[in-house]
Amino acid sequence: MYPFEQYHSKALCQALVDQIHLMADRPLRFMEVCGGHTMAVRKYGIPSLLPDSIMLLSGPGCPVCVTSSLFIDQAIHLAAYDRMTICTFGDLLRVQGTNGSLEKAKTEGKDIRVVLSGLDALEIARQQPEKKIVLLGIGFETTAPTTAATILTARKEKISNFFVLSAHKLMPPAMEAIISEGIPINGYICPGHVTTITGIAMYKKIVENFGIGCVVSGFEPLDLLQTILMLVRQVKANQPKVEIQYSRAVKPEGNPKAMAIIEEVFETVDEWWRGLGILKASGLKPRDSFQDFDASEVFSLPVYEISEPEACICGDILKGLKKPQDCMLYGKNCTPDNPVGACMVSSEGSCQTHYNYAGIN
Amino acid sequence: MLSHGSGGSMMHNLIKDLFFNYFNNPLLNLANDSAIFPSFKGLTAFTTDSFVVDPIFFPGGDIGKLAVCGTINDLVAVGAQPYCLSAGFIIEEGFPLNDLETIVSSMATEAAKAGIFIVTGDTKVVEKGKCDKLFINTSGIGVLPGDKTRQPNPESIGAGDQIIITGCIGDHGMAVMAARNHLEGTINIQSDCAPLNLLLHGITENPGGIKCMRDPTRGGVASSLCELVKDKEFGITIHEDRIPVKPAVKGFCDMLGFDPLYVANEGKMLIFANKEKSEDIVARLKSHPLGREACCIGEVNRENHGKVVMKTAIGGTRVVGMLSGDQLPRIC
């Protein structure tokens, strides 16, 4: 049997939908901040089941989408070094830098390989000691521990030809930035997998400071519908709080071991997010004691002030201020085949998800 | 090991012996520069496809089986009965000869199973790094019985027509994906690669009513449907809860963030059929081992012109779009 069958029950989904319809007596805007949620919401056709008064927004939850063109330019610059191999997750290949993408650099003969985990990159480093291997570290608290563990393994095995170019980011600063800017939302659908690592403490600040409820959600249709119902109930009772819907995976304390590994290897730095600008202490960079593995310390890299692509409204889309179809580039100049803005690049980006699952109009 | 340049005529003969030995048939054995056969009565179908799958061996098949079945299925999709194939091999220097023999042997097996001949071919060995292990091109000729008006024709699709799939979707793409990530031992998915003339032979005449067939390979069922509906005066609705997907395929797709609707099949056919005939067609498909899970997954309607709409299993609605780029690189 398909292991998630029980979370796809039509009868149970319908019961939740009925309750949501009964309870939703005012316009409500809920934001998810996880690419997996963006995809699931569209894939299962959840918006078509909700009352018109409930709007689901996609926040900055896709790590590829918030990555700067500078990071891509730096990766392409590194690829030009002698005997250099760049290891990346597939989604990053098509993100445009100033002069093209990693995919383009690959077709020009640079050694750029798609890996499924940091450990794959480390294996290449073991097998090809004559080459330099740079892993592009990308993702939130979910993937940061695996990059950290890979660096720790490399140190333990004294592998000296393995490096990480880190664009790892932390989720809470972005969630706070969105509300601080006064963007009207009534609740956060919080990222299930990020929270398995971090635990829920980080959301308490959002509830206390901004009076917005946070429900940690799973990824199956019943999970998402139940989360929406929980948020609607919170708003109606005027009792914003942190709740865990995804209790089969998320513990309140998270995964302290994984958090400790992040803490051991990385320190926080101010980081630029597409659409949000520079957010304080929102990025992760290897600590000085791990400098030997930090590609940004070992190699000289280009640095410049980052700007958004012209006419692209990815920023407003990530903040939930605009929808993909509000963009003049959407579906015309900007498509999954030829993405201008970052939200169109990843299969988990708001624009590409909308394009694939909701059509052009 | 094949060694470019060093073997000369010896290597040439070795390869030639291999092919003649396995593909053995009267047309090939004449060893002319071209195969010669009488012209057919009625219409002739002609198609070609190149195969570069990586890895070349995967659960349920290999590049050779794929090269034979893929081209046969392209012929079957237009309602033709496959007759003969050509096979062109581009081999990387250093490629193990026993692997080549395994692949040639599996091509011969599939051809025999499908009742067709491989009547002409070519071999080139290129320097190391100039191709990846082995690439195969096959072209095929098929015969269309009867006149054109009795053949499937996408222009005849109209509201009310039923959409049938001949079995579970996504097996091939995910089997290759498992092999590529060395997960064959952990994830038990076999490629569905099979010659579909065995399943569909005669079905266009009896029970008839077939308007159009599509072989949903790269891009999967979703892309085939989107291509067919584009710019048309009709729309397509499919029902998620009717689409057969094996639990292992669904689970592995979940793990990797893929949608089985976009994953390649190599032994399935999408059939657009007359509503009155559709039940008979499904019943007939089900009576064959290759069509046990055949079912009707949707219908053509007058709504949503040019779009494929899915009723999701939980009762929602969404549009099914074209896949951009490659969800899985080099799967065929």
XYZ file of C-alpha atoms in Angstrom:
693
model
C 0.000 0.000 0.000
C 1.076 3.563 -0.687
C 2.262 4.741 2.746
C 0.445 8.079 2.663
C -2.921 6.707 1.518
C -4.535 7.509 4.860
C -3.687 11.192 4.455
C -5.468 11.327 1.107
C -8.911 10.174 2.235
C -11.516 11.987 0.182
C -14.182 11.624 2.882
C -11.950 13.063 5.615
C -10.746 15.865 3.326
C -14.338 16.705 2.501
C -15.253 16.786 6.220
C -12.445 19.288 6.857
C -13.436 21.361 3.826
C -17.032 21.494 5.118
C -15.850 22.707 8.507
C -13.605 25.344 6.946
C -16.551 26.605 4.880
C -18.711 26.770 8.015
C -16.109 28.644 10.061
C -14.710 31.041 7.457
C -16.872 34.135 7.893
C -14.271 36.793 7.019
C -11.486 37.335 4.498
C -8.354 35.489 5.632
C -4.844 35.330 4.216
C -2.553 32.501 5.222
C 1.028 32.232 4.057
C 3.098 29.111 3.610
C 6.864 29.526 3.642
C 7.968 26.195 2.278
C 8.411 25.190 -1.349
C 7.055 21.737 -0.539
C 3.832 23.314 0.701
C 3.582 25.566 -2.371
C 3.755 22.458 -4.569
C 1.397 20.337 -2.482
C -1.255 23.063 -2.256
C -1.340 23.352 -6.053
C -0.865 19.669 -6.834
C -3.867 18.570 -4.768
C -6.007 21.459 -5.991
C -6.539 22.759 -2.455
C -7.418 26.389 -3.408
C -10.358 25.064 -5.475
C -11.784 23.465 -2.316
C -11.570 26.554 -0.086
C -14.129 29.345 0.247
C -13.289 32.452 -1.810
C -12.674 34.346 1.414
C -9.528 32.311 2.176
C -6.450 33.179 0.221
C -3.269 31.106 0.355
C -0.020 32.983 -0.255
C 3.402 31.577 -1.036
C 6.203 33.163 0.942
C 9.994 32.901 0.595
C 10.114 29.162 1.181
C 12.030 27.996 -1.844
C 15.768 28.255 -1.154
C 16.613 28.484 -4.853
C 14.180 31.353 -5.333
C 15.718 33.599 -2.688
C 19.291 32.982 -3.840
C 21.098 35.984 -5.324
C 22.582 36.231 -8.788
C 25.869 37.007 -7.015
C 25.944 33.469 -5.608
C 25.471 32.030 -9.106
C 28.161 34.334 -10.497
C 30.539 33.221 -7.753
C 29.830 29.562 -8.501
C 30.433 30.084 -12.227
C 33.624 31.994 -11.411
C 34.819 29.047 -9.295
C 34.006 26.606 -12.082
C 36.603 28.318 -14.260
C 39.431 27.407 -11.853
C 41.822 24.730 -13.026
C 40.831 21.148 -12.054
C 37.666 22.365 -10.373
C 34.410 20.425 -9.991
C 31.249 22.191 -8.832
C 28.628 19.982 -7.183
C 25.111 21.341 -7.017
C 21.521 20.306 -6.428
C 19.681 20.182 -9.748
C 17.316 23.074 -9.100
C 20.145 25.586 -9.021
C 21.342 24.772 -12.552
C 18.974 27.084 -14.369
C 19.091 30.104 -12.043
C 20.358 33.073 -14.011
C 23.465 34.904 -12.866
C 24.609 38.119 -14.527
C 26.022 36.252 -17.508
C 24.070 33.038 -17.720
C 23.473 30.028 -15.540
C 25.429 27.064 -14.240
C 23.665 25.031 -16.929
C 25.180 27.289 -19.578
C 28.614 27.036 -17.944
C 28.218 23.243 -18.020
C 27.491 23.265 -21.747
C 30.625 25.372 -22.173
C 32.610 22.494 -20.744
C 32.891 23.411 -17.059
C 32.778 20.430 -14.715
C 29.445 20.969 -12.990
C 27.710 17.936 -11.529
C 24.295 17.410 -10.034
C 24.361 15.572 -6.708
C 21.549 14.425 -4.431
C 23.472 15.001 -1.208
C 26.619 16.655 0.109
C 28.053 13.220 0.792
C 27.989 12.474 -2.958
C 30.221 15.510 -3.448
C 32.542 14.311 -0.695
C 32.773 10.908 -2.400
C 33.919 12.629 -5.607
C 36.554 14.465 -3.535
C 37.758 11.129 -2.074
C 37.977 9.502 -5.486
C 39.604 12.406 -7.287
C 42.162 13.861 -4.881
C 43.805 15.725 -7.758
C 40.667 17.842 -8.219
C 39.085 20.545 -6.105
C 35.442 19.883 -5.288
C 33.122 22.729 -4.289
C 29.655 21.892 -2.977
C 27.096 24.660 -3.368
C 25.431 24.629 0.043
C 21.861 25.738 -0.310
C 18.685 25.410 1.723
C 17.283 26.232 5.117
C 17.631 24.504 8.474
C 16.635 21.216 6.801
C 19.709 20.908 4.589
C 22.208 22.942 6.648
C 22.858 20.054 9.086
C 23.758 17.707 6.213
C 26.228 20.241 4.826
C 27.644 20.708 8.329
C 27.927 16.942 8.803
C 29.676 16.661 5.419
C 32.224 19.295 6.487
C 32.774 17.459 9.782
C 33.316 14.182 7.898
C 35.762 15.879 5.531
C 37.715 17.212 8.513
C 37.711 13.837 10.259
C 39.008 12.098 7.130
C 41.473 14.928 6.463
C 40.059 15.494 2.973
C 41.721 18.689 1.843
C 40.198 19.078 -1.643
C 36.578 19.548 -0.511
C 34.997 22.982 -0.019
C 31.561 24.480 0.526
C 30.232 27.703 -0.946
C 27.424 28.389 1.476
C 24.155 30.125 0.680
C 22.402 28.403 3.578
C 19.723 30.544 5.148
C 17.602 30.598 8.272
C 13.816 30.751 8.060
C 12.730 32.849 11.091
C 14.381 36.152 10.010
C 12.453 36.020 6.709
C 9.157 35.238 8.441
C 9.691 38.180 10.781
C 10.745 40.486 7.943
C 7.507 39.821 6.074
C 5.296 40.750 9.011
C 7.526 43.688 9.991
C 6.889 45.194 6.580
C 3.207 45.261 7.427
C 2.167 42.664 4.856
C -1.339 41.612 5.865
C -1.492 37.953 6.794
C -3.631 36.169 9.368
C -1.496 33.134 9.996
C 1.595 31.186 8.983
C 1.480 27.647 7.641
C 4.893 26.758 9.062
C 7.388 24.508 7.268
C 7.126 20.927 8.504
C 10.609 19.747 7.663
C 12.434 22.871 8.820
C 10.634 22.534 12.142
C 11.649 18.877 12.585
C 15.159 20.335 12.957
C 14.567 23.676 14.701
C 11.637 22.865 16.981
C 8.904 25.416 17.576
C 10.580 27.892 19.933
C 11.385 30.235 17.036
C 7.696 30.767 16.231
C 6.812 31.921 19.751
C 8.418 35.302 19.029
C 6.199 35.734 15.962
C 3.065 34.959 17.971
C 4.092 37.210 20.868
C 5.397 40.173 18.883
C 2.979 40.194 15.986
C -0.118 38.350 17.198
C -0.058 35.963 14.236
C -0.755 32.257 14.659
C 1.749 29.639 13.506
C 0.720 26.065 12.700
C 3.422 23.583 11.668
C 1.999 21.561 8.806
C 2.657 18.283 7.035
C 2.586 17.911 3.260
C -0.331 15.624 2.484
C -3.778 17.005 1.619
C -5.306 16.137 5.012
C -2.368 17.810 6.756
C -2.803 21.046 4.848
C -6.575 21.190 5.224
C -6.339 20.480 8.946
C -3.693 23.199 9.296
C -5.942 25.697 7.523
C -8.833 24.762 9.819
C -6.585 25.181 12.889
C -5.561 28.658 11.700
C -9.172 29.643 10.977
C -10.125 28.527 14.500
C -7.274 30.548 16.024
C -8.369 33.688 14.197
C -12.024 33.211 15.142
C -11.158 32.672 18.793
C -8.677 35.530 18.594
C -6.095 33.235 20.164
C -2.964 33.171 18.028
C -0.578 30.452 19.144
C 1.984 27.933 17.995
C 0.470 24.564 17.190
C 1.884 21.434 15.608
C -0.403 19.759 13.101
C 2.493 17.611 11.767
C 2.935 15.864 15.110
C 3.922 12.545 13.536
C 7.217 14.138 12.499
C 7.745 17.315 14.505
C 8.703 17.380 18.177
C 8.436 20.693 20.037
C 12.164 20.604 20.784
C 13.097 19.685 17.199
C 16.299 17.774 16.605
C 18.863 19.124 19.086
C 21.637 16.994 17.609
C 21.166 18.513 14.136
C 20.949 22.012 15.603
C 24.178 21.383 17.524
C 25.963 20.383 14.293
C 24.800 23.590 12.577
C 25.995 25.559 15.606
C 29.354 23.773 15.657
C 30.173 24.372 11.989
C 28.367 27.583 11.034
C 28.012 31.115 12.312
C 25.254 33.515 11.299
C 25.950 36.365 8.894
C 23.801 39.089 7.348
C 22.499 37.680 4.096
C 20.803 39.101 0.996
C 17.448 37.524 0.058
C 15.867 38.048 -3.288
C 12.885 40.297 -2.771
C 13.605 40.925 0.879
C 17.049 42.525 0.732
C 19.627 42.105 3.471
C 18.280 40.415 6.586
C 20.321 40.482 9.777
C 21.824 37.175 10.930
C 19.845 35.229 8.338
C 22.662 33.374 6.554
C 25.096 30.625 7.547
C 28.830 30.704 6.875
C 31.428 28.192 8.105
C 33.102 29.403 11.314
C 36.761 30.553 11.296
C 37.762 27.161 12.661
C 36.360 25.602 9.449
C 37.880 28.230 7.152
C 39.817 25.581 5.219
C 36.506 24.211 3.910
C 34.936 27.602 3.142
C 35.208 28.267 -0.603
C 34.580 31.978 -0.006
C 37.745 32.119 2.145
C 39.978 29.769 0.152
C 39.309 31.172 -3.335
C 39.030 34.762 -4.477
C 35.489 35.501 -5.584
C 33.761 38.396 -7.325
C 31.727 40.684 -5.058
C 29.305 43.423 -6.099
C 26.153 45.093 -4.949
C 23.190 42.911 -5.817
C 20.167 44.156 -7.725
C 16.939 42.481 -8.852
C 16.275 41.764 -12.558
C 14.385 44.633 -14.219
C 10.575 44.436 -14.296
C 10.691 41.240 -12.205
C 8.327 41.313 -9.234
C 9.601 38.128 -7.561
C 10.192 40.202 -4.424
C 6.565 41.225 -4.109
C 5.475 37.687 -4.962
C 7.703 36.221 -2.249
C 6.238 38.682 0.222
C 2.730 37.713 -0.805
C 1.934 41.231 -2.040
C 1.453 40.188 -5.644
C 0.539 37.005 -7.476
C 2.518 35.465 -10.330
C -0.088 36.491 -12.896
C 0.309 40.158 -11.817
C 3.792 40.161 -13.338
C 4.113 41.499 -16.886
C 6.854 38.973 -17.586
C 4.912 35.930 -16.347
C 4.182 33.344 -19.020
C 5.597 35.617 -21.739
C 9.237 36.588 -21.175
C 9.480 34.462 -18.053
C 8.642 30.748 -18.337
C 10.087 27.591 -16.769
C 12.117 27.083 -19.955
C 13.478 30.600 -19.841
C 13.167 31.931 -16.308
C 13.880 35.616 -15.605
C 12.960 35.690 -11.941
C 13.953 33.143 -9.374
C 10.372 32.119 -8.558
C 10.137 30.593 -12.038
C 13.352 28.588 -11.759
C 12.654 25.946 -9.187
C 9.820 23.464 -9.472
C 8.971 24.651 -5.953
C 8.992 28.361 -6.844
C 5.697 30.253 -6.654
C 5.669 31.210 -10.326
C 6.657 27.828 -11.714
C 4.210 26.037 -9.420
C 1.471 28.377 -10.557
C 2.529 27.930 -14.177
C 2.541 24.128 -13.956
C -0.549 23.609 -11.871
C -2.812 26.573 -12.516
C -2.125 27.458 -16.153
C -1.034 30.764 -17.652
C -4.168 32.758 -16.875
C 37.047 -4.585 -24.885
C 36.464 -2.691 -28.069
C 39.572 -0.836 -29.082
C 39.214 1.901 -31.646
C 41.683 1.771 -34.502
C 43.716 -1.163 -33.226
C 41.401 -3.927 -34.363
C 40.702 -2.849 -37.922
C 39.079 -5.563 -39.943
C 39.311 -8.039 -37.066
C 37.134 -5.854 -34.891
C 34.825 -5.213 -37.796
C 34.352 -8.918 -38.339
C 33.818 -9.620 -34.674
C 31.021 -7.070 -34.485
C 29.586 -8.272 -37.773
C 29.561 -11.863 -36.556
C 27.830 -10.813 -33.395
C 25.047 -9.018 -35.235
C 24.549 -11.674 -37.906
C 24.528 -14.377 -35.292
C 21.860 -12.765 -33.132
C 19.715 -10.868 -35.646
C 19.823 -13.804 -38.066
C 17.086 -13.424 -40.722
C 16.922 -13.910 -44.508
C 16.885 -10.199 -45.380
C 19.905 -9.373 -43.218
C 21.811 -12.495 -44.154
C 22.025 -11.399 -47.797
C 24.508 -8.822 -46.443
C 23.704 -6.266 -49.098
C 24.276 -2.558 -48.574
C 20.518 -2.208 -48.274
C 17.817 -4.667 -47.320
C 15.420 -5.339 -50.152
C 11.793 -6.364 -49.678
C 8.591 -6.152 -51.707
C 6.399 -3.051 -51.347
C 3.253 -3.341 -49.244
C -0.357 -3.034 -50.142
C -1.960 -0.042 -48.458
C -0.039 2.503 -46.405
C 3.474 2.333 -44.983
C 4.560 3.895 -41.669
C 8.198 4.914 -41.157
C 9.783 6.224 -37.949
C 13.134 6.672 -36.205
C 14.395 7.147 -32.673
C 17.785 7.363 -30.952
C 18.534 5.879 -27.558
C 21.061 7.290 -25.122
C 19.679 6.041 -21.793
C 22.005 6.257 -18.811
C 22.609 3.739 -17.277
C 22.454 1.305 -20.190
C 21.312 -1.544 -17.921
C 18.349 -0.928 -15.635
C 15.765 -3.102 -13.830
C 13.435 -4.561 -16.441
C 15.584 -3.878 -19.466
C 18.587 -2.366 -21.173
C 19.307 0.117 -23.966
C 18.886 -2.629 -26.597
C 15.441 -3.738 -25.467
C 14.440 -0.085 -25.251
C 15.706 0.648 -28.770
C 13.606 -2.162 -30.243
C 10.449 -1.543 -28.195
C 10.608 2.256 -28.510
C 10.528 2.227 -32.286
C 7.961 -0.586 -32.447
C 5.703 1.441 -30.153
C 6.027 4.542 -32.330
C 4.727 2.445 -35.231
C 1.961 0.925 -33.131
C 0.828 4.404 -32.016
C -0.209 5.264 -35.577
C -2.027 1.971 -35.965
C 0.704 0.248 -37.967
C 1.794 -3.357 -37.677
C 5.604 -3.239 -37.275
C 7.477 -5.118 -40.007
C 11.212 -4.463 -39.774
C 13.831 -2.310 -38.057
C 17.270 -0.947 -38.775
C 19.811 -0.624 -35.980
C 22.750 1.799 -35.858
C 25.311 1.523 -33.056
C 27.736 4.198 -31.883
C 30.099 2.542 -29.447
C 32.655 4.199 -27.198
C 36.140 2.767 -27.462
C 36.792 0.440 -24.525
C 33.180 -0.694 -24.234
C 33.137 -4.308 -22.966
C 32.300 -6.756 -25.742
C 30.300 -9.004 -23.409
C 28.056 -6.033 -22.517
C 27.532 -5.425 -26.221
C 26.650 -9.077 -26.679
C 24.114 -8.918 -23.824
C 22.496 -5.873 -25.420
C 22.434 -7.329 -28.939
C 20.979 -10.527 -27.562
C 18.215 -8.656 -25.756
C 17.421 -6.775 -28.997
C 17.117 -10.092 -30.799
C 14.861 -11.463 -28.056
C 12.505 -8.471 -28.204
C 12.426 -8.510 -32.000
C 11.522 -12.196 -31.985
C 8.876 -11.622 -29.326
C 7.365 -8.829 -31.391
C 7.602 -10.868 -34.600
C 9.759 -8.386 -36.519
C 13.164 -8.530 -38.232
C 16.198 -6.309 -37.807
C 17.167 -6.199 -41.469
C 19.977 -3.671 -41.747
C 22.428 -1.944 -39.468
C 25.642 -0.061 -38.953
C 28.386 0.151 -36.338
C 30.803 2.937 -35.515
C 33.374 2.920 -32.733
C 34.384 6.389 -31.535
C 37.275 7.496 -29.341
C 36.915 7.361 -25.583
C 34.888 10.319 -24.335
C 33.306 11.037 -27.748
C 30.152 9.206 -26.724
C 28.990 7.700 -23.435
C 29.397 3.894 -23.639
C 26.775 3.106 -26.278
C 24.161 4.962 -28.313
C 21.684 3.131 -30.539
C 19.459 4.433 -33.330
C 16.631 2.332 -34.656
C 14.322 3.120 -37.556
C 11.240 1.102 -38.269
C 8.828 0.337 -41.066
C 5.272 -0.743 -40.418
C 2.244 -1.603 -42.481
C -1.142 0.056 -42.096
C -3.841 -2.394 -43.025
C -6.782 -0.973 -44.905
C -7.261 2.597 -46.090
C -6.543 5.902 -44.355
C -10.108 6.479 -43.170
C -9.837 3.477 -40.867
C -6.656 4.689 -39.156
C -6.409 6.620 -35.878
C -6.453 10.354 -36.542
C -6.125 13.041 -33.835
C -8.316 15.390 -35.888
C -11.273 13.133 -35.184
C -11.103 13.609 -31.384
C -14.250 15.232 -30.026
C -16.249 15.869 -26.862
C -17.374 12.669 -25.162
C -14.391 10.598 -26.232
C -12.861 8.497 -23.467
C -9.164 8.441 -22.581
C -7.736 5.016 -21.807
C -4.317 4.137 -20.395
C -3.150 0.570 -20.902
C -1.584 0.204 -17.429
C 0.328 1.707 -14.484
C 2.257 4.880 -15.241
C 5.784 6.049 -14.416
C 7.492 2.633 -14.139
C 10.239 3.177 -16.708
C 11.360 6.636 -15.601
C 11.522 5.678 -11.956
C 13.285 2.338 -12.649
C 15.996 4.252 -14.525
C 16.141 6.824 -11.746
C 16.575 4.069 -9.140
C 19.340 2.467 -11.206
C 21.069 5.797 -11.715
C 21.222 6.336 -7.967
C 22.238 2.724 -7.250
C 18.969 2.080 -5.443
C 17.915 -0.969 -7.518
C 18.340 -3.158 -4.442
C 16.264 -0.920 -2.183
C 13.551 0.228 -4.539
C 11.791 -2.498 -6.453
C 10.568 -0.882 -9.664
C 10.909 -2.590 -13.056
C 10.815 -0.706 -16.334
C 7.607 -1.406 -18.254
C 9.551 -1.523 -21.547
C 7.598 -3.830 -23.911
C 6.614 -4.100 -27.586
C 2.995 -2.963 -27.654
C 2.041 -4.559 -30.956
C 1.504 -7.700 -28.876
C -1.166 -5.897 -26.851
C -2.736 -3.728 -29.526
C -2.612 -5.982 -32.561
C -5.959 -5.933 -34.300
C -7.610 -3.729 -31.727
C -8.011 -0.829 -34.172
C -10.295 -3.060 -36.281
C -12.000 -4.920 -33.487
C -13.736 -3.485 -31.534
C -12.622 -0.341 -33.433
C -13.583 3.163 -32.344
C -9.990 4.283 -31.699
C -9.567 7.951 -32.591
C -5.954 8.458 -31.629
C -3.083 6.767 -29.794
C -0.035 8.277 -28.086
C 2.996 6.555 -26.639
C 3.582 8.555 -23.403
C 7.373 8.274 -23.184
C 9.461 11.299 -22.213
C 7.315 13.878 -20.409
C 4.829 11.170 -19.411
C 1.062 11.073 -19.708
C 0.709 14.757 -18.796
C 2.888 15.990 -21.663
C 1.199 13.711 -24.233
C -2.241 14.992 -23.224
C -1.099 18.646 -23.178
C 0.377 18.302 -26.673
C -2.848 16.835 -28.019
C -5.121 19.464 -26.496
C -3.015 22.523 -27.318
C -4.888 25.109 -29.412
C -7.861 22.768 -29.773
C -11.561 23.553 -29.438
C -11.925 20.950 -26.712
C -10.548 20.293 -23.235
C -9.508 17.164 -21.353
C -10.487 16.151 -17.835
C -8.608 13.368 -16.064
C -9.428 11.831 -12.700
C -6.509 11.347 -10.329
C -8.148 8.496 -8.450
C -8.515 6.450 -11.649
C -4.913 6.770 -12.832
C -3.072 3.538 -12.019
C 0.293 4.114 -10.290
C 2.164 1.376 -8.436
C 2.714 2.184 -4.742
C 6.506 1.894 -5.143
C 6.483 4.368 -8.045
C 4.268 6.781 -6.128
C 6.476 6.518 -3.048
C 9.749 6.982 -4.956
C 8.236 9.952 -6.835
C 7.291 11.489 -3.471
C 10.838 11.026 -2.234
C 12.320 12.854 -5.204
C 9.589 15.446 -5.662
C 8.435 14.060 -9.035
C 4.912 13.806 -10.327
C 4.254 10.362 -11.900
C 2.092 12.076 -14.522
C 5.313 13.475 -16.009
C 7.418 10.329 -15.689
C 8.265 8.311 -18.809
C 6.608 5.057 -19.805
C 8.015 2.618 -22.374
C 5.261 0.018 -22.462
C 2.039 1.981 -22.189
C -0.327 3.550 -24.694
C -2.810 6.384 -24.266
C -5.908 5.690 -26.329
C -8.636 8.154 -27.271
C -11.747 6.175 -28.065
C -15.338 6.484 -28.992
C -17.454 6.421 -25.819
C -19.600 3.510 -27.055
C -16.549 1.355 -27.798
C -14.409 2.323 -24.805
C -15.650 -0.367 -22.428
C -15.059 -3.070 -25.023
C -11.575 -1.732 -25.663
C -10.699 -1.734 -21.950
C -12.086 -5.278 -21.587
C -10.043 -6.468 -24.532
C -6.876 -4.777 -23.198
C -7.388 -6.332 -19.777
C -7.464 -9.800 -21.284
C -3.792 -9.428 -22.301
C -0.924 -9.643 -19.757
C 0.434 -6.255 -20.906
C -2.937 -4.583 -20.329
C -4.141 -6.036 -17.019
C -4.408 -2.598 -15.379
C -5.923 -0.836 -18.377
C -8.607 1.660 -17.468
C -10.357 4.803 -18.522
C -8.732 7.820 -16.831
C -10.663 10.713 -18.296
C -12.667 12.192 -21.094
C -12.718 14.902 -23.734
C -15.160 17.744 -23.105
C -16.247 21.140 -24.373
C -14.973 23.010 -21.290
C -11.503 24.456 -20.689
C -10.535 24.644 -24.370
C -6.909 23.754 -24.923
C -6.329 22.627 -21.340
C -5.909 19.446 -19.361
C -7.744 19.665 -16.049
C -7.355 17.147 -13.258
C -9.969 16.298 -10.671
C -7.702 15.510 -7.730
C -8.325 12.464 -5.550
C -9.491 14.685 -2.685
C -12.078 16.395 -4.893
C -10.129 19.494 -5.920
C -9.410 20.765 -9.406
C -6.188 21.901 -11.032
C -4.678 22.453 -14.441
C -2.063 19.982 -15.694
C 0.655 21.902 -17.534
C 3.470 21.006 -19.914
C 6.725 19.886 -18.372
C 9.543 22.284 -19.023
C 13.085 21.044 -19.329
C 13.829 17.536 -18.198
C 12.354 16.097 -15.059
C 14.734 13.199 -15.578
C 17.679 13.479 -17.948
C 18.551 10.735 -20.470
C 15.949 8.124 -19.692
C 15.574 6.750 -23.210
